[in-house]
Coordinates of C-alpha atoms in Angstrom, one line a residue:
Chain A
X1 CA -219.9 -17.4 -40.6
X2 CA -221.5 -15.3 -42.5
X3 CA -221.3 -12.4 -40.2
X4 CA -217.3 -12.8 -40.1
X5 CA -217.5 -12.8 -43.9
X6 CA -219.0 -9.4 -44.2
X7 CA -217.0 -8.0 -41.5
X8 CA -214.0 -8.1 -44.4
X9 CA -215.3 -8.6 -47.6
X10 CA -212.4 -9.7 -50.1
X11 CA -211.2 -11.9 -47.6
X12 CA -211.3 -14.9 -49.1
X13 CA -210.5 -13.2 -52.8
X14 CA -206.9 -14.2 -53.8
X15 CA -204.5 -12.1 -54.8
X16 CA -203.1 -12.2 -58.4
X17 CA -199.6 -13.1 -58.6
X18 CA -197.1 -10.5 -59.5
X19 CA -194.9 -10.5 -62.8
X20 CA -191.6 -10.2 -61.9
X21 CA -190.4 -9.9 -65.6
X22 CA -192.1 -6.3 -66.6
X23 CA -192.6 -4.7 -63.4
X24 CA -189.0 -3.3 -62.6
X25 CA -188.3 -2.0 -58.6
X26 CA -192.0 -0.4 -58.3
X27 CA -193.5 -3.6 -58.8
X28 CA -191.7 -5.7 -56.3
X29 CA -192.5 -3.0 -53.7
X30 CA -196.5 -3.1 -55.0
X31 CA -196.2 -7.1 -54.5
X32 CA -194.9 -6.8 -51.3
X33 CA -197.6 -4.7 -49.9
X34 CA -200.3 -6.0 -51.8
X35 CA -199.1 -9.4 -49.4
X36 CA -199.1 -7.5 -46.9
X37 CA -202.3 -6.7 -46.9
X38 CA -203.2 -10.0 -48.1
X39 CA -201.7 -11.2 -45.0
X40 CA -203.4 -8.8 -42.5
X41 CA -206.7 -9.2 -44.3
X42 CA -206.1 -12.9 -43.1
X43 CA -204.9 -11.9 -39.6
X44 CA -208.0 -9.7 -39.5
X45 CA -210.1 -12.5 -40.6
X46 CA -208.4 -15.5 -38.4
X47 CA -208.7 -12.6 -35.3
X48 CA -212.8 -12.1 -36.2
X49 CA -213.2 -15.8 -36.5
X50 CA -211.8 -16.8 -33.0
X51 CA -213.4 -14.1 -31.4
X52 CA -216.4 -15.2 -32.8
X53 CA -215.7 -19.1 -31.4
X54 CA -215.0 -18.0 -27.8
X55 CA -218.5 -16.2 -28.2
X56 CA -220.2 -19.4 -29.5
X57 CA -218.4 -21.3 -27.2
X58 CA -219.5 -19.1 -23.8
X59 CA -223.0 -19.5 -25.7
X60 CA -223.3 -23.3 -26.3
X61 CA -221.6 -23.6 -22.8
X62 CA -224.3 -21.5 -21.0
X63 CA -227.0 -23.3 -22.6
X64 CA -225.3 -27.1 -22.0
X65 CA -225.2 -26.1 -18.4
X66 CA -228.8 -25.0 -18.5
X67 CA -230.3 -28.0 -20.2
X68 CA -228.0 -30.2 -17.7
X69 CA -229.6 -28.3 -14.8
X70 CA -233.1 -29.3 -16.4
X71 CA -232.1 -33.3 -16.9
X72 CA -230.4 -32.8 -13.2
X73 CA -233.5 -31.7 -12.1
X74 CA -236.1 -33.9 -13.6
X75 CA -233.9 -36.9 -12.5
X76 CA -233.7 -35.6 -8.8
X77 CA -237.9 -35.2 -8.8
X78 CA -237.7 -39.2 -10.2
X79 CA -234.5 -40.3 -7.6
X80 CA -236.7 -38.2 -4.9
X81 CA -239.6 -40.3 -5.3
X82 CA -237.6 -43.6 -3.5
X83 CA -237.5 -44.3 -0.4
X84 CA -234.7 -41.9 1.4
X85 CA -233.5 -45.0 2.9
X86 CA -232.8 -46.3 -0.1
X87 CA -231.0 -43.5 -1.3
X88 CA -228.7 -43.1 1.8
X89 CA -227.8 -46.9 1.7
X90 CA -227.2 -46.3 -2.5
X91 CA -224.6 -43.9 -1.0
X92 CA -223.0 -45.7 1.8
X93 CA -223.1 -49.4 0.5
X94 CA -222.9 -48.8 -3.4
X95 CA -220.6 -45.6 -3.4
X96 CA -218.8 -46.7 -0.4
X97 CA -219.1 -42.7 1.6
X98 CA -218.7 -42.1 4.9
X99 CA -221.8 -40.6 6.8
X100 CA -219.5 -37.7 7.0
X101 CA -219.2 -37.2 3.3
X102 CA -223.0 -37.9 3.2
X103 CA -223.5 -35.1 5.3
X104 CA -221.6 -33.0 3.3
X105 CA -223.0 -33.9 0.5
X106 CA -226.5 -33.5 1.4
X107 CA -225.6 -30.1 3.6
X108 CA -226.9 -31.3 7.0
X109 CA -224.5 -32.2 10.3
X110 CA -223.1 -35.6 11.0
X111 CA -225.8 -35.8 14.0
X112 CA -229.0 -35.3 11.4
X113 CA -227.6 -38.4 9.3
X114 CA -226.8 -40.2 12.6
X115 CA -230.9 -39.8 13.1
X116 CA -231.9 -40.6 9.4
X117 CA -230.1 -43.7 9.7
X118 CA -231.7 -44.7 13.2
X119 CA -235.3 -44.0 11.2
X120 CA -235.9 -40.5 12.3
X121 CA -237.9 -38.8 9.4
X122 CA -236.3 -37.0 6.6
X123 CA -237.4 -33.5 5.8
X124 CA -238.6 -32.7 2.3
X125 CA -235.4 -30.6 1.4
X126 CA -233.4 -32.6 2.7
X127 CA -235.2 -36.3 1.3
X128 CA -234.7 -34.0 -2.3
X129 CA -230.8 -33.3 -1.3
X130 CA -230.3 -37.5 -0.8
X131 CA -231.6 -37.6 -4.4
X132 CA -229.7 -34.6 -6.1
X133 CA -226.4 -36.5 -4.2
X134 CA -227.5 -40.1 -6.4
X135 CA -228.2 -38.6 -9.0
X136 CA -224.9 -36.7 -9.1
X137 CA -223.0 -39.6 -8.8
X138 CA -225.3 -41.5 -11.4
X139 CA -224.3 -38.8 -13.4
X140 CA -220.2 -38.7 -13.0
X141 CA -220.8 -42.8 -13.3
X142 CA -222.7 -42.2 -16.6
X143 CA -220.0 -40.0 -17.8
X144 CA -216.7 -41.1 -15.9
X145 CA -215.3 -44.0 -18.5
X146 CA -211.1 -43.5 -16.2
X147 CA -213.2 -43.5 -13.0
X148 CA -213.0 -46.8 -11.4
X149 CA -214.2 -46.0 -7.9
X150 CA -216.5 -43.0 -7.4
X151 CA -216.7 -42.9 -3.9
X152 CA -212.8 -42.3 -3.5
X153 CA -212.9 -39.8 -6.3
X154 CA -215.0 -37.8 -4.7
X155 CA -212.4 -37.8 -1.5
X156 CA -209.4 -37.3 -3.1
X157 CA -207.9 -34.1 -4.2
X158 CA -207.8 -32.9 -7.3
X159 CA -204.5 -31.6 -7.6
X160 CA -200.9 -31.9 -5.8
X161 CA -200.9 -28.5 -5.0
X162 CA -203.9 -28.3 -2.8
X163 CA -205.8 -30.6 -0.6
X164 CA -209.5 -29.4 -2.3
X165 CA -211.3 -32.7 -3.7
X166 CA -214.5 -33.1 -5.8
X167 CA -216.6 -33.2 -2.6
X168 CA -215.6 -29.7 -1.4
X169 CA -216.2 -28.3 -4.7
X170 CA -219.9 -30.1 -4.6
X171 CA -220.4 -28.6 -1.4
X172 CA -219.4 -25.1 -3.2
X173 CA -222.1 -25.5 -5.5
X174 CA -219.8 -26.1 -8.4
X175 CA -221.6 -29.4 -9.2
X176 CA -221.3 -28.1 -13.4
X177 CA -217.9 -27.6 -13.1
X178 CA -217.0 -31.5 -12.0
X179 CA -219.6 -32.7 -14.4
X180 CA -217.5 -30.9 -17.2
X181 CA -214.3 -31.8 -16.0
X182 CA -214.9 -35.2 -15.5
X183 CA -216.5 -35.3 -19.2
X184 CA -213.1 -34.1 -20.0
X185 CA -214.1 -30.8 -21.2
X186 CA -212.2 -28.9 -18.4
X187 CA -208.8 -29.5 -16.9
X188 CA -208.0 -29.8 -13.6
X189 CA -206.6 -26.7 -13.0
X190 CA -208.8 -24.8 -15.1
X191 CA -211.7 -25.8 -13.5
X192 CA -210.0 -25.0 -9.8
X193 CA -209.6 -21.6 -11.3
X194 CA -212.9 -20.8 -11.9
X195 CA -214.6 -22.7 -8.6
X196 CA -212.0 -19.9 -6.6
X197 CA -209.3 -18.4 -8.4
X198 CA -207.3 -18.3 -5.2
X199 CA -207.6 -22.0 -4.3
X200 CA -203.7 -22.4 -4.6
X201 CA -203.7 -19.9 -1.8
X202 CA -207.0 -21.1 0.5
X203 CA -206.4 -24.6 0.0
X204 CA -202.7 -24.9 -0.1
X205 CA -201.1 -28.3 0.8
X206 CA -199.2 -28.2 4.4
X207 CA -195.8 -27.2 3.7
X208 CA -194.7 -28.4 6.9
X209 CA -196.2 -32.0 7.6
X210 CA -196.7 -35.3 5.5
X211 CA -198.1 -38.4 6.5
X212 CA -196.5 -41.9 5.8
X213 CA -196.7 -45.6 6.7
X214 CA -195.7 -45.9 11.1
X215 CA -194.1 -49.3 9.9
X216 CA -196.2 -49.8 13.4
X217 CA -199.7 -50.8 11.9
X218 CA -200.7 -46.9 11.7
X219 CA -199.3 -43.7 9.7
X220 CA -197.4 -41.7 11.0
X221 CA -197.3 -37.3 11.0
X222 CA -193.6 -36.5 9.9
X223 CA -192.0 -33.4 8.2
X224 CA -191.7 -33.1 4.9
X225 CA -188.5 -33.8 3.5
X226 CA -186.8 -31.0 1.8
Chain B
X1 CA -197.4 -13.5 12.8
X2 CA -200.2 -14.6 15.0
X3 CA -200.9 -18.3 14.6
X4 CA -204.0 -19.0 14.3
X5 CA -205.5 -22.4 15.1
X6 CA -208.6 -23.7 13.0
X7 CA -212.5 -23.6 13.6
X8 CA -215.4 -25.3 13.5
X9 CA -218.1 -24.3 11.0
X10 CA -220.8 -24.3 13.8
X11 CA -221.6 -26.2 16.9
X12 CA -223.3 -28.9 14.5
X13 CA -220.3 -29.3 13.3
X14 CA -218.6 -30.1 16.4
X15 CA -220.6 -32.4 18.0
X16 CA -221.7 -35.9 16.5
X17 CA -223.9 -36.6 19.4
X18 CA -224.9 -34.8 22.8
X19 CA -227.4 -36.8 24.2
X20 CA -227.5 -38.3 27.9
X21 CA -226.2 -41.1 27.4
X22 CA -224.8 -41.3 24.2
X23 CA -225.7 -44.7 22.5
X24 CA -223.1 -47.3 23.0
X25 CA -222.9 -48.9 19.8
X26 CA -220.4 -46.7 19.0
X27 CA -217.1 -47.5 20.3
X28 CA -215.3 -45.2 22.7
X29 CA -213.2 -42.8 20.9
X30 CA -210.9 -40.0 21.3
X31 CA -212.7 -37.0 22.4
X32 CA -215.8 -38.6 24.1
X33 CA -216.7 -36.9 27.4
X34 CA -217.6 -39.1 30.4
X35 CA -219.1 -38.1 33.7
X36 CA -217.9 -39.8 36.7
X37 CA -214.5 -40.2 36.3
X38 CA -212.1 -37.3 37.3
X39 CA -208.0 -36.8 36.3
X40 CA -206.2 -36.8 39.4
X41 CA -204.2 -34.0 41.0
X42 CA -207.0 -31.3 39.0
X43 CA -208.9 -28.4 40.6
X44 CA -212.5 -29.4 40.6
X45 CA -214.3 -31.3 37.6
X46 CA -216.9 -34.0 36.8
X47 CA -216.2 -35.2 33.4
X48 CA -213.1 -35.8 31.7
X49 CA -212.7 -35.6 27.5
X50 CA -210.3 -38.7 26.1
X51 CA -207.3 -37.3 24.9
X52 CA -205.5 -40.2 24.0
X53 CA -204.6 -40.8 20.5
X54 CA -207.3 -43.0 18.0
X55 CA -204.1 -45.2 17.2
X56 CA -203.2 -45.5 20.8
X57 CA -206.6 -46.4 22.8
X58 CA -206.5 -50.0 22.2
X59 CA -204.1 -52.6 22.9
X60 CA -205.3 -55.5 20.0
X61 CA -208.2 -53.3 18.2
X62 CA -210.8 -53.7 20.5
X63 CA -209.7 -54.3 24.6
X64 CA -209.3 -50.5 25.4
X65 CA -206.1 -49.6 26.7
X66 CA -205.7 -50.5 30.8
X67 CA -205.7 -46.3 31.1
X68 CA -206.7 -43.5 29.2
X69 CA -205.3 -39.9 28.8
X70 CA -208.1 -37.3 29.8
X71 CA -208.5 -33.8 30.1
X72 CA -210.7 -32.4 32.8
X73 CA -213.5 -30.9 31.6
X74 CA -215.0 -27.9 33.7
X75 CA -217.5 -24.7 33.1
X76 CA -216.3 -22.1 31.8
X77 CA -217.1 -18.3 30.0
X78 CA -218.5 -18.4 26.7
X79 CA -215.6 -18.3 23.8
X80 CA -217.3 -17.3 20.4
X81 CA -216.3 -19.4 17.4
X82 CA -213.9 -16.7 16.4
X83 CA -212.4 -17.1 19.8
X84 CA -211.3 -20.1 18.9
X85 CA -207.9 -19.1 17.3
X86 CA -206.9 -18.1 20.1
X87 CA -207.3 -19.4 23.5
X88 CA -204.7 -21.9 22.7
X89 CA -205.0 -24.0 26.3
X90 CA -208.4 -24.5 25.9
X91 CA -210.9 -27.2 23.9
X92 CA -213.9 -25.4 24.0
X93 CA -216.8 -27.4 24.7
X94 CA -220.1 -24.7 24.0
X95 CA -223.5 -26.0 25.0
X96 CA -222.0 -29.5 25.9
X97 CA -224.9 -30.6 27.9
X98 CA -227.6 -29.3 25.7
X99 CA -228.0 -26.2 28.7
X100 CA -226.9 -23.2 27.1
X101 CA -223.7 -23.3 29.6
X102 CA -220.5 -23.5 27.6
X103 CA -217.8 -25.8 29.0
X104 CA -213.7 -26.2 27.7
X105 CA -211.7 -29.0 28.1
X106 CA -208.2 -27.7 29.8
X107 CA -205.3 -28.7 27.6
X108 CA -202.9 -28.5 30.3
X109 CA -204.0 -30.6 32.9
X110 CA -204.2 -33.9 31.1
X111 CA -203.7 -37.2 33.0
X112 CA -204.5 -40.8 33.1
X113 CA -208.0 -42.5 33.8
X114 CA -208.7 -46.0 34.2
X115 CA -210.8 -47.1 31.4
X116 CA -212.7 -49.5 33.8
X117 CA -214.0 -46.0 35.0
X118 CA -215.2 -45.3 32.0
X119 CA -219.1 -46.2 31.8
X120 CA -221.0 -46.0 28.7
X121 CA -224.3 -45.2 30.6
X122 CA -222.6 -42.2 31.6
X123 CA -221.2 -41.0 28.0
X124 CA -222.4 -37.6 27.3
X125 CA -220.6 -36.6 24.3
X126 CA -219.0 -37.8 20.5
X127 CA -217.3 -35.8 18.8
X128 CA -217.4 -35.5 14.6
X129 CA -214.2 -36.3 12.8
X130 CA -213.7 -32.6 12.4
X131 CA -213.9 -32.2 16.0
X132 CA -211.7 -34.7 17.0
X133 CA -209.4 -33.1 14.2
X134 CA -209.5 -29.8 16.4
X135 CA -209.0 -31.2 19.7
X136 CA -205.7 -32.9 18.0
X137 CA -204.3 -29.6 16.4
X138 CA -205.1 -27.4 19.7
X139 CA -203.5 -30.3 21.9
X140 CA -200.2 -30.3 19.7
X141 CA -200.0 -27.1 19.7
X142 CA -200.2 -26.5 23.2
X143 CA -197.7 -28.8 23.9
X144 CA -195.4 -28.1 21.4
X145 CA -196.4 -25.1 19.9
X146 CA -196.5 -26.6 16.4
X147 CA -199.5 -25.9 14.5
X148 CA -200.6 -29.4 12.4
X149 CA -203.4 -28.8 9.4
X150 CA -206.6 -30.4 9.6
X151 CA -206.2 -32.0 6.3
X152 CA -202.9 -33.4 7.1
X153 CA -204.2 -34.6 10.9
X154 CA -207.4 -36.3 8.8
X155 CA -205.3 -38.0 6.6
X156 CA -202.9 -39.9 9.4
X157 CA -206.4 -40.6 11.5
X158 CA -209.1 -41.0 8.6
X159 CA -208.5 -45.5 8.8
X160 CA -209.5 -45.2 12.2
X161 CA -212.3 -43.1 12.0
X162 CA -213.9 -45.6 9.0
X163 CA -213.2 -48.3 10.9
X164 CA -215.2 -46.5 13.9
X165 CA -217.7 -45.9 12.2
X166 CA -218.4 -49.2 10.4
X167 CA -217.8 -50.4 13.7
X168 CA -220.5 -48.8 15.3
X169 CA -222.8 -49.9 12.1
X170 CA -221.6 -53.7 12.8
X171 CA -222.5 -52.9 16.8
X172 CA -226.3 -51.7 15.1
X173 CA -227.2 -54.5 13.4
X174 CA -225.7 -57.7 15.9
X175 CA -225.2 -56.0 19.5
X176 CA -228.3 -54.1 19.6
X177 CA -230.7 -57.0 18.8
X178 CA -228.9 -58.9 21.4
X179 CA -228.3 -56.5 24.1
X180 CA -232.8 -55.9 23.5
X181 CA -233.0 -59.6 24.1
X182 CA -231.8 -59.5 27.6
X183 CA -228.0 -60.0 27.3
X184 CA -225.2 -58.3 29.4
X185 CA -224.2 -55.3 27.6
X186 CA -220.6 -55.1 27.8
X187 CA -220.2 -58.8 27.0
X188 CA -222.3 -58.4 23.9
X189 CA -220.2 -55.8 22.9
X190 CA -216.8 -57.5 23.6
X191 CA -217.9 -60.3 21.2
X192 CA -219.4 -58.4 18.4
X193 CA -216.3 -56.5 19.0
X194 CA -214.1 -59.5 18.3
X195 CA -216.4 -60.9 15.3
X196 CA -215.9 -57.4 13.8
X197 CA -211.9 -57.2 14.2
X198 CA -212.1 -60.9 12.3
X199 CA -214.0 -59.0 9.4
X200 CA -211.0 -56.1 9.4
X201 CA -208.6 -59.0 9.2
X202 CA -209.7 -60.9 6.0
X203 CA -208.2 -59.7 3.1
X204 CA -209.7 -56.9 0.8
X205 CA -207.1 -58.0 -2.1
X206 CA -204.0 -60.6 -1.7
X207 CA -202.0 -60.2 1.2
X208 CA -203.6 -56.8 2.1
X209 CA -206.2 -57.0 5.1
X210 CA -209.1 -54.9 4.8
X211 CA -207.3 -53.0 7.6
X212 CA -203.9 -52.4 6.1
X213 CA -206.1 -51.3 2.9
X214 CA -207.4 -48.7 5.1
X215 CA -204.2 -46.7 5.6
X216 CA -204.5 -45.8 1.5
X217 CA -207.0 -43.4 0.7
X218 CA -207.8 -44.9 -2.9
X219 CA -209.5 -48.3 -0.9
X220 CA -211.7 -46.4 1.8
X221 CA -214.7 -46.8 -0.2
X222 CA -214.4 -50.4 -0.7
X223 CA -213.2 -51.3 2.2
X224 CA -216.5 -49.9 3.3
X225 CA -218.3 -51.0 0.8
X226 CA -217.0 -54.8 1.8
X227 CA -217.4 -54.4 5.5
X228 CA -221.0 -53.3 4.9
X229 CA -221.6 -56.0 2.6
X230 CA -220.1 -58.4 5.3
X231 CA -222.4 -56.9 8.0
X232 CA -225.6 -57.9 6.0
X233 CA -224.4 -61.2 5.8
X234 CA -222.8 -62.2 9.1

C-alpha cells in the first residue's frame, strides 16, 4: 500500500472547493481542471492499485499452489504407507471408479490394474500413484461441500461444450487447477482455459451424434436434432 | 477433407489381456478373439474377433446369443499407430499373440459363428473399453462411411461395460472358488451368472433397477459402489 501511495503522492489530498461567487469565468475553467486532475489523480491511483492486486494475487496464488504441493505431498508419503490394496479398493468400493479410471488415474494400462487386483506386486512409483489418486480425492472431498458423489464428478464433463471431465484434466497434470475450481476459486471455463486454451477446439462435443434412451432397455446413437 | 478415424495411445492401451487363455471370469464381450472357430465363406483364418454389438450379445443378460457376428482374424503387415487413420477395412490387431507378428481383423468379411463354438479355453484376447470403442467407430465407418466419436460411442456402451466388469469381479470372488473346488466350469458360471443378473435387478432407488440406473452417467459410481458391496456380502 504504501508503495501505491508514493507512486502519486497527493492522492489522497482533497481538493478545496471552488468559490463560485468571486471567481468570474477564469475560475470555473481553474475548477474544472483542477477536477480534472483530481479525477485522473484517482484514475492513476485506482489504475496502480489494481495492478498492484493482480501482482499480489499471481504471488499469493503461486505460493498456495506451492504449500498445497507440500500438504499433497506429505499426505501421499502417509496414504503411501497402507496397504496398496487398500488404496485401490478405497478407489473402486468407496469412490465407486472403474478399473479404467483407476488406470487413468494412476497412469498405468488397464492390464497392470487387472494384475494388481489378482495380487501381482505393485511397483514403488506406482504403489505412490494409488496414494497421490486417494489423497486427491480426500482432498476434493475435504473441499467439495455441492459435491455429492465424487466418483461421477470425476467422469463427467465439465462443460456443455466439450466432452473433457475432471479425470482427463488429472491425467494432464492439472491436479491445482480442479483443486481451485472445486474450492470455487476458478470457474469452469476459466480453468479449461488455462489447462489448454484450445479445449473448445480439441475436445469439442460431436456435432453430429447424441445418445438417448433405446426405449429397448439400452441407449441408443441418434443425430442430433437441429 | 480426409477423415480420419481415431487411435489408440499405445498397444497397452489396446489390449486388456493377451494371455493364452484369457481368464474366464470375465464374460465374453465384443471384441474378444477366439481360436478355433472360423466365419464361413472367408479366405483362410484361425481366429475370429466378436463383432457383434455389447447390447446385442445376449438374449436375457447372461445366455449368449444362439450366434455371434465375427470378423476373421488373419496375419497381416505391420500398420504403425499412425496408420491407423487410415486403413479404414481393417482392425488392426499388432502383437496379438505376444509374437511380434501383427495381425488385423478384416472389417468386411464379417459373418455369424455359433457361440457354442466359442470356448473359453481357447480365448486369446480382451480388449479395453477404448479398444472396443475403436473396433465400433472403424466398423461403422466401414459400413457406412459415418465416422462416430469415441466419446459419443463410450457414452451409448459405458452401462455395459460396468456391468462387465463388475461382472467379472462377481465371477472372482464366487465362480473361481468354486470352479478350484472341482466344479464344471461352464455350469458354475451360468449360475453365478444368474445370481449376478438378480443383483442388477434389485433396485438402486424406487422403481429404478440398478441396471436402468446404469444408462445415466450421474449413478455409475454407485451402482458400482452397491454391486461391490453386494458381492462381499452374497
Amino acid at each position: 500500500m504504501s508503495t501505491v501511495e508514493s507512486r502519486i503522492p497527493n492522492a489522497a489530498t482533497p481538493t478545496a472547493p471552488p468559490n463560485p461567487g468571486t471567481e468570474g469565468t477564469g475560475g470555473f475553467r481553474r475548477t474544472v481542471v483542477e477536477r480534472e486532475t483530481a479525477d485522473n489523480r484517482l484514475l492513476n491511483r485506482v489504475s496502480a492499485l489494481r495492478d498492484r492486486t493482480i501482482d499480489l494475487d499471481d504471488d499469493v496464488r503461486a505460493l498456495h499452489h506451492q504449500a498445497r504441493d507440500f500438504a499433497l505431498d506429505e499426505r501421499t508419503t502417509a496414504a503411501a504407507l497402507r496397504d496398496p490394496r487398500d488404496l485401490l479398493k478405497a478407489l473402486s468400493h468407496e469412490y465407486g471408479l472403474s478399473w479404467s479410471a483407476i488406470a487413468r488415474l494412476t497412469g498405468v494400462s488397464p492390464t497392470a490394474v487387472r494384475k494388481w487386483r489378482r495380487g501381482e506386486t505393485i511397483a514403488p512409483d506406482n504403489r505412490r500413484a494409488l496414494a497421490r489418486s486417494v489423497t486427491f480425492l480426500e482432498i476434493i472431498g475435504e473441499n467439495a461441500a455441492p459435491i455429492v458423489d465424487i466418483g461421477s464428478w470425476l467422469e463427467m464433463p465439465l462443460s456443455d461444450r466439450a466432452t473433457l471431465t475432471p479425470l482427463d484434466l488429472y491425467t494432464m497434470g492439472k491436479m491445482p487447477l480442479l483443486i481451485d475450481h472445486i474450492a470455487e476459486r476458478l470457474p469452469a471455463h476459466a480453468m479449461l482455459d488455462e489447462a489448454d486454451p484450445e479445449w473448445r477446439e480439441h475436445y469439442d462435443n460431436d456435432g453430429a451424434f447424441t445418445v438417448v434412451d433405446g426405449g429397448d432397455g439400452h441407449l441408443t446413437i441418434i443425430e442430433k436434432p437441429e | 477433407m480426409a477423415v480420419e478415424l481415431d487411435t489408440p495411445s499405445s498397444i497397452d492401451g489396446l489390449y486388456l489381456e493377451r494371455d493364452n487363455p484369457i481368464e474366464p471370469w470375465r464374460p465374453v464381450m465384443t471384441g474378444d478373439v477366439f481360436d478355433g472357430p472360423t466365419v464361413p465363406g472367408c479366405d483362410e483364418h484361425s481366429a475370429v474377433m466378436i463383432l457383434s454389438h455389447p447390447c446385442s450379445l445376449r438374449t436375457d443378460g447372461v445366455q449368449l446369443v444362439e450366434r455371434v457376428q465375427a470378423l476373421p482374424v488373419v496375419p497381416s503387415i505391420e500398420i504403425p499407430i499412425g496408420g491407423w487413420k487410415g486403413n479404414y477395412r481393417v482392425m488392426p490387431l499388432p502383437d496379438l499373440r505376444g509374437d511380434d507378428t501383427p495381425y488385423v481383423a478384416k472389417l468386411t468379411e464379417f459373418g455369424m459363428v455359433p457361440a457354442e463354438d466359442l470356448d473359453l479355453h481357447r480365448r486369446i484376447c480382451a480388449l479395453t473399453e477404448i479398444g472396443i470403442e475403436l473396433l465400433q467407430q472403424r466398423f461403422f465407418h466401414n459400413q457406412s462411411r459415418v465416422k462416430v466419436e469415441l466419446p459419443t460411442l463410450h457414452k451409448q456402451a459405458a452401462p455395459v461395460f460396468i456391468e462387465i466388469e463388475l461382472w467379472t469381479q462377481w465371477n472372482e470372488a464366487y465362480a473361481e472358488p468354486r470352479i478350484e473346488q472341482g466344479e464344471d466350469r461352464d455350469d458354475v458360471l451360468k449360475q453365478e451368472g444368474y445370481a449376478f443378473d438378480q443383483v442388477m435387478r434389485r433396485d438402486l432407488q424406487n422403481h429404478l433397477t440398478m441396471r436402468d440406473a446404469l444408462k445415466q452417467e450421474r449413478f455409475h459410481a454407485e451402482v458400482r459402489r452397491q454391486v461391490l458391496r453386494a458381492t462381499e456380502n452374497h
